[in-house]
Amino acid sequence: MSKNENRLNFRMTDETAAKIERWYQVDNCRSKNEFIEKAVNCYADMLAAGESATLPRAVQSAIDARLKLFEDRIASLLYKQAVEMDMAMSILLQSLNVSEEVLRQERAKSIAAVKRTNGQLRLEQKLRELESESWQS
């Protein structure tokens, strides 16, 4: 296929010609032809993205990369938190004699408290609950 088969002649307004003249150099294009080809491809991609439910590949790739970094960071933080929690539970259980029945009861209370507060537990709330239980006893 020769280069002449892909040639396109078009008439443009003076305003369009001025835009091309101004912007092709700003966009670091070697020629006006390169600039027009980039502009047509950009516009066609924009139209395709508007018709499609998927994002352009470059955008989707960038989002995926950021999500991967975020997931890795969250996983790292959760792992460190789990290690600290395990250490604290080990020290606590070594210092106290607690039966399995008491642990089951406390687990049930904790599950109910987490559900009741939608996971927004605070030490101050727990302290108030324990104080109110001691007054009722």
Coordinates of N, CA and C in Angstrom, one line a residue:
M1 N 0.9 -1.2 0.0 CA 0.0 0.0 0.0 C 0.9 1.2 0.0
S2 N 0.7 2.1 -0.9 CA 1.5 3.3 -1.0 C 1.0 4.4 0.0
K3 N 1.9 5.3 0.2 CA 1.5 6.4 1.2 C 0.3 7.3 0.6
N4 N 0.2 7.3 -0.7 CA -0.8 8.1 -1.3 C -2.2 7.6 -1.1
E5 N -2.3 6.3 -0.9 CA -3.6 5.7 -0.6 C -4.2 6.1 0.7
N6 N -3.4 6.5 1.7 CA -3.8 6.9 3.0 C -3.9 8.4 3.1
R7 N -3.7 9.1 2.0 CA -3.7 10.5 2.0 C -5.1 11.1 2.1
L8 N -5.3 12.1 2.9 CA -6.6 12.8 3.0 C -6.5 14.2 2.8
N9 N -7.3 14.7 1.9 CA -7.3 16.2 1.6 C -8.6 16.7 2.3
F10 N -8.4 17.8 3.0 CA -9.6 18.4 3.6 C -9.5 19.9 3.6
R11 N -10.6 20.5 3.6 CA -10.6 22.0 3.7 C -10.9 22.4 5.2
M12 N -10.1 23.3 5.7 CA -10.3 23.7 7.0 C -10.5 25.2 7.1
T13 N -11.1 25.7 8.1 CA -11.3 27.1 8.3 C -9.9 27.7 8.7
D14 N -9.9 29.0 8.5 CA -8.7 29.7 8.9 C -8.4 29.6 10.4
E15 N -9.5 29.5 11.2 CA -9.3 29.3 12.7 C -8.7 27.9 13.0
T16 N -9.1 26.9 12.3 CA -8.5 25.6 12.5 C -7.1 25.5 12.1
A17 N -6.8 26.2 10.9 CA -5.4 26.2 10.5 C -4.5 27.0 11.5
A18 N -5.0 28.0 12.1 CA -4.2 28.8 13.1 C -4.0 27.9 14.3
K19 N -5.0 27.1 14.7 CA -4.9 26.2 15.9 C -3.8 25.2 15.6
I20 N -3.9 24.6 14.4 CA -2.9 23.6 14.1 C -1.5 24.2 14.1
E21 N -1.4 25.4 13.5 CA -0.1 26.0 13.4 C 0.5 26.3 14.8
R22 N -0.4 26.7 15.7 CA 0.1 27.1 17.0 C 0.4 25.8 17.9
W23 N -0.4 24.8 17.8 CA -0.3 23.7 18.8 C 0.6 22.6 18.3
Y24 N 0.9 22.4 17.1 CA 1.7 21.3 16.7 C 3.1 21.4 17.2
Q25 N 3.6 22.6 17.4 CA 5.0 22.7 17.9 C 4.9 22.6 19.5
V26 N 3.8 23.1 20.1 CA 3.7 23.0 21.5 C 3.6 21.5 21.9
D27 N 3.0 20.7 21.1 CA 2.9 19.3 21.4 C 4.1 18.5 21.0
N28 N 5.2 19.2 20.6 CA 6.4 18.5 20.2 C 6.3 17.6 19.0
C29 N 5.4 17.9 18.1 CA 5.2 17.1 16.9 C 6.2 17.6 15.8
R30 N 6.7 16.7 15.0 CA 7.7 17.0 14.0 C 7.0 17.7 12.8
S31 N 5.7 17.4 12.7 CA 5.0 18.0 11.5 C 3.6 18.3 11.9
K32 N 2.9 19.1 11.0 CA 1.5 19.3 11.2 C 0.7 18.0 11.0
N33 N 1.2 17.2 10.0 CA 0.6 15.9 9.7 C 0.6 15.0 11.0
E34 N 1.7 14.9 11.7 CA 1.8 14.1 12.9 C 0.8 14.7 14.0
F35 N 0.7 16.0 14.1 CA -0.2 16.6 15.0 C -1.7 16.2 14.7
I36 N -2.0 16.3 13.4 CA -3.4 16.0 13.0 C -3.7 14.5 13.2
E37 N -2.8 13.7 13.0 CA -3.0 12.2 13.2 C -3.2 11.9 14.7
K38 N -2.4 12.6 15.5 CA -2.5 12.4 17.0 C -3.9 12.9 17.4
A39 N -4.3 14.1 16.9 CA -5.6 14.7 17.3 C -6.8 13.8 16.9
V40 N -6.7 13.2 15.7 CA -7.7 12.3 15.2 C -7.8 11.1 16.1
N41 N -6.6 10.5 16.4 CA -6.6 9.3 17.2 C -7.1 9.6 18.6
C42 N -6.8 10.7 19.2 CA -7.3 11.1 20.5 C -8.8 11.3 20.5
Y43 N -9.3 11.9 19.5 CA -10.7 12.2 19.4 C -11.5 10.8 19.2
A44 N -10.9 10.0 18.3 CA -11.6 8.7 18.1 C -11.6 7.8 19.4
D45 N -10.5 7.9 20.1 CA -10.4 7.1 21.4 C -11.4 7.7 22.4
M46 N -11.6 9.0 22.4 CA -12.5 9.6 23.3 C -14.0 9.2 22.9
L47 N -14.3 9.1 21.6 CA -15.6 8.7 21.2 C -15.8 7.2 21.5
A48 N -14.8 6.4 21.3 CA -14.9 5.0 21.7 C -15.1 4.8 23.2
A49 N -14.4 5.6 24.0 CA -14.6 5.5 25.4 C -16.0 5.9 25.8
G50 N -16.5 6.9 25.2 CA -17.9 7.3 25.5 C -18.9 6.3 25.2
E51 N -18.7 5.5 24.1 CA -19.6 4.5 23.8 C -19.4 3.2 24.6
S52 N -18.3 3.0 25.1 CA -17.9 1.8 25.8 C -18.1 1.9 27.3
A53 N -18.3 0.8 28.0 CA -18.4 0.8 29.4 C -17.1 0.6 30.1
T54 N -16.1 0.3 29.2 CA -14.7 0.1 29.8 C -13.9 1.4 29.6
L55 N -12.9 1.5 30.4 CA -12.0 2.7 30.3 C -10.9 2.4 29.3
P56 N -10.3 3.4 28.8 CA -9.2 3.2 27.9 C -8.1 2.4 28.6
R57 N -7.3 1.6 27.9 CA -6.4 0.7 28.5 C -5.4 1.4 29.4
A58 N -4.9 2.6 29.0 CA -3.9 3.3 29.8 C -4.5 3.7 31.1
V59 N -5.7 4.2 31.1 CA -6.3 4.7 32.3 C -6.6 3.5 33.2
Q60 N -7.1 2.4 32.7 CA -7.4 1.2 33.5 C -6.1 0.6 34.1
S61 N -5.0 0.6 33.3 CA -3.7 0.2 33.8 C -3.2 1.0 35.0
A62 N -3.4 2.3 34.8 CA -2.9 3.2 35.9 C -3.8 3.0 37.2
I63 N -5.1 2.8 37.0 CA -5.9 2.6 38.2 C -5.6 1.2 38.8
D64 N -5.3 0.2 38.0 CA -5.0 -1.1 38.5 C -3.7 -1.0 39.3
A65 N -2.7 -0.3 38.8 CA -1.4 -0.2 39.5 C -1.6 0.5 40.8
R66 N -2.4 1.6 40.9 CA -2.6 2.3 42.2 C -3.3 1.4 43.1
L67 N -4.3 0.7 42.7 CA -5.1 -0.2 43.5 C -4.2 -1.3 44.1
K68 N -3.2 -1.8 43.3 CA -2.3 -2.9 43.7 C -1.4 -2.3 44.8
L69 N -0.9 -1.1 44.7 CA -0.1 -0.5 45.7 C -0.9 -0.3 47.0
F70 N -2.2 0.1 46.9 CA -3.1 0.3 48.0 C -3.3 -1.0 48.7
E71 N -3.6 -2.0 47.9 CA -3.9 -3.4 48.5 C -2.7 -3.9 49.2
D72 N -1.5 -3.7 48.7 CA -0.3 -4.2 49.3 C -0.1 -3.4 50.6
R73 N -0.3 -2.2 50.6 CA -0.1 -1.3 51.9 C -1.1 -1.8 52.9
I74 N -2.4 -2.0 52.6 CA -3.4 -2.4 53.5 C -3.0 -3.8 54.1
A75 N -2.6 -4.7 53.2 CA -2.2 -6.1 53.6 C -1.1 -6.0 54.6
S76 N -0.1 -5.2 54.3 CA 1.1 -5.0 55.2 C 0.7 -4.5 56.6
L77 N -0.2 -3.5 56.6 CA -0.6 -2.9 57.8 C -1.5 -4.0 58.6
L78 N -2.3 -4.7 58.0 CA -3.1 -5.7 58.7 C -2.3 -6.8 59.2
Y79 N -1.2 -7.2 58.5 CA -0.3 -8.2 59.0 C 0.4 -7.8 60.2
K80 N 0.9 -6.5 60.2 CA 1.6 -6.0 61.4 C 0.6 -5.9 62.6
Q81 N -0.6 -5.5 62.3 CA -1.6 -5.4 63.4 C -1.9 -6.8 63.9
A82 N -2.0 -7.8 63.1 CA -2.3 -9.1 63.6 C -1.2 -9.7 64.4
V83 N 0.1 -9.4 64.1 CA 1.2 -9.8 64.9 C 1.2 -9.2 66.3
E84 N 0.9 -7.8 66.3 CA 0.8 -7.1 67.6 C -0.3 -7.7 68.4
M85 N -1.5 -7.9 67.8 CA -2.6 -8.5 68.5 C -2.3 -9.9 69.1
D86 N -1.6 -10.7 68.3 CA -1.3 -12.0 68.8 C -0.3 -11.9 70.0
M87 N 0.6 -11.0 69.9 CA 1.6 -10.8 71.0 C 0.8 -10.4 72.3
A88 N -0.1 -9.5 72.1 CA -0.9 -9.0 73.3 C -1.7 -10.1 73.9
M89 N -2.4 -10.8 73.0 CA -3.2 -11.9 73.5 C -2.4 -13.0 74.2
S90 N -1.2 -13.3 73.7 CA -0.4 -14.3 74.3 C 0.1 -13.8 75.7
I91 N 0.5 -12.6 75.8 CA 0.9 -12.1 77.1 C -0.2 -12.0 78.1
L92 N -1.4 -11.6 77.6 CA -2.6 -11.5 78.5 C -3.0 -12.9 79.0
L93 N -3.0 -13.9 78.1 CA -3.5 -15.3 78.5 C -2.4 -15.9 79.4
Q94 N -1.2 -15.6 79.2 CA -0.2 -16.2 80.1 C -0.3 -15.6 81.5
S95 N -0.8 -14.4 81.6 CA -0.9 -13.8 83.0 C -2.2 -14.1 83.7
L96 N -3.2 -14.5 82.9 CA -4.6 -14.8 83.5 C -5.0 -16.3 83.3
N97 N -5.7 -16.8 84.2 CA -6.3 -18.1 84.0 C -7.7 -17.9 83.6
V98 N -8.0 -18.1 82.3 CA -9.3 -17.9 81.8 C -9.8 -19.2 81.1
S99 N -11.0 -19.6 81.5 CA -11.6 -20.8 80.9 C -12.1 -20.6 79.5
E100 N -12.3 -21.7 78.7 CA -12.8 -21.6 77.4 C -14.2 -21.0 77.4
E101 N -15.0 -21.4 78.4 CA -16.4 -20.9 78.5 C -16.4 -19.4 78.6
V102 N -15.5 -18.8 79.5 CA -15.5 -17.4 79.6 C -15.1 -16.7 78.3
L103 N -14.1 -17.3 77.6 CA -13.7 -16.8 76.3 C -14.9 -16.8 75.3
R104 N -15.7 -17.9 75.3 CA -16.8 -17.9 74.4 C -17.8 -16.8 74.7
Q105 N -18.1 -16.6 76.0 CA -19.0 -15.6 76.4 C -18.5 -14.2 76.0
E106 N -17.2 -14.0 76.2 CA -16.6 -12.7 75.8 C -16.7 -12.5 74.3
R107 N -16.4 -13.6 73.6 CA -16.5 -13.4 72.1 C -17.9 -13.1 71.7
A108 N -18.9 -13.7 72.3 CA -20.3 -13.3 71.9 C -20.6 -11.9 72.2
K109 N -20.1 -11.4 73.4 CA -20.3 -10.0 73.8 C -19.6 -9.1 72.8
S110 N -18.4 -9.4 72.4 CA -17.6 -8.6 71.5 C -18.3 -8.5 70.1
I111 N -18.8 -9.7 69.6 CA -19.5 -9.7 68.3 C -20.7 -8.8 68.4
A112 N -21.4 -8.9 69.4 CA -22.6 -8.0 69.6 C -22.2 -6.5 69.6
A113 N -21.1 -6.2 70.4 CA -20.7 -4.8 70.5 C -20.2 -4.3 69.1
V114 N -19.5 -5.1 68.4 CA -19.0 -4.6 67.1 C -20.2 -4.4 66.1
K115 N -21.2 -5.3 66.1 CA -22.4 -5.2 65.3 C -23.2 -3.9 65.7
R116 N -23.3 -3.7 67.0 CA -24.1 -2.6 67.5 C -23.4 -1.2 67.1
T117 N -22.1 -1.2 67.1 CA -21.4 0.1 66.8 C -20.9 0.1 65.4
N118 N -21.3 -0.9 64.6 CA -20.9 -0.9 63.2 C -19.3 -0.9 63.1
G119 N -18.7 -1.5 64.0 CA -17.2 -1.6 64.0 C -16.5 -0.4 64.5
Q120 N -17.2 0.6 65.0 CA -16.6 1.8 65.5 C -16.4 1.8 67.0
L121 N -15.8 0.7 67.5 CA -15.6 0.6 68.9 C -14.5 1.5 69.4
R122 N -14.6 2.0 70.6 CA -13.6 2.9 71.2 C -13.4 2.4 72.7
L123 N -12.2 2.5 73.2 CA -11.9 2.1 74.5 C -12.8 2.8 75.5
E124 N -13.1 4.1 75.3 CA -13.9 4.9 76.2 C -15.3 4.3 76.3
Q125 N -15.9 3.8 75.1 CA -17.2 3.2 75.1 C -17.2 1.9 75.9
K126 N -16.1 1.1 75.7 CA -16.0 -0.2 76.4 C -15.9 0.0 77.9
L127 N -15.1 1.0 78.3 CA -15.0 1.3 79.7 C -16.3 1.7 80.4
R128 N -17.1 2.6 79.7 CA -18.4 3.0 80.2 C -19.3 1.8 80.3
E129 N -19.3 0.9 79.3 CA -20.1 -0.3 79.4 C -19.7 -1.2 80.6
L130 N -18.4 -1.4 80.8 CA -18.0 -2.2 81.9 C -18.4 -1.5 83.2
E131 N -18.3 -0.2 83.3 CA -18.7 0.5 84.6 C -20.1 0.4 84.8
S132 N -21.0 0.5 83.8 CA -22.4 0.3 84.0 C -22.8 -1.1 84.3
E133 N -22.0 -2.1 83.8 CA -22.3 -3.5 84.2 C -21.9 -3.7 85.7
S134 N -20.9 -3.1 86.2 CA -20.5 -3.2 87.6 C -21.5 -2.6 88.5
W135 N -22.1 -1.5 88.1 CA -23.1 -0.8 88.9 C -24.4 -1.7 89.0
Q136 N -24.7 -2.3 87.9 CA -25.9 -3.2 87.8 C -25.7 -4.4 88.6
S137 N -24.5 -4.9 88.8 CA -24.3 -6.2 89.5 C -24.5 -6.1 91.0

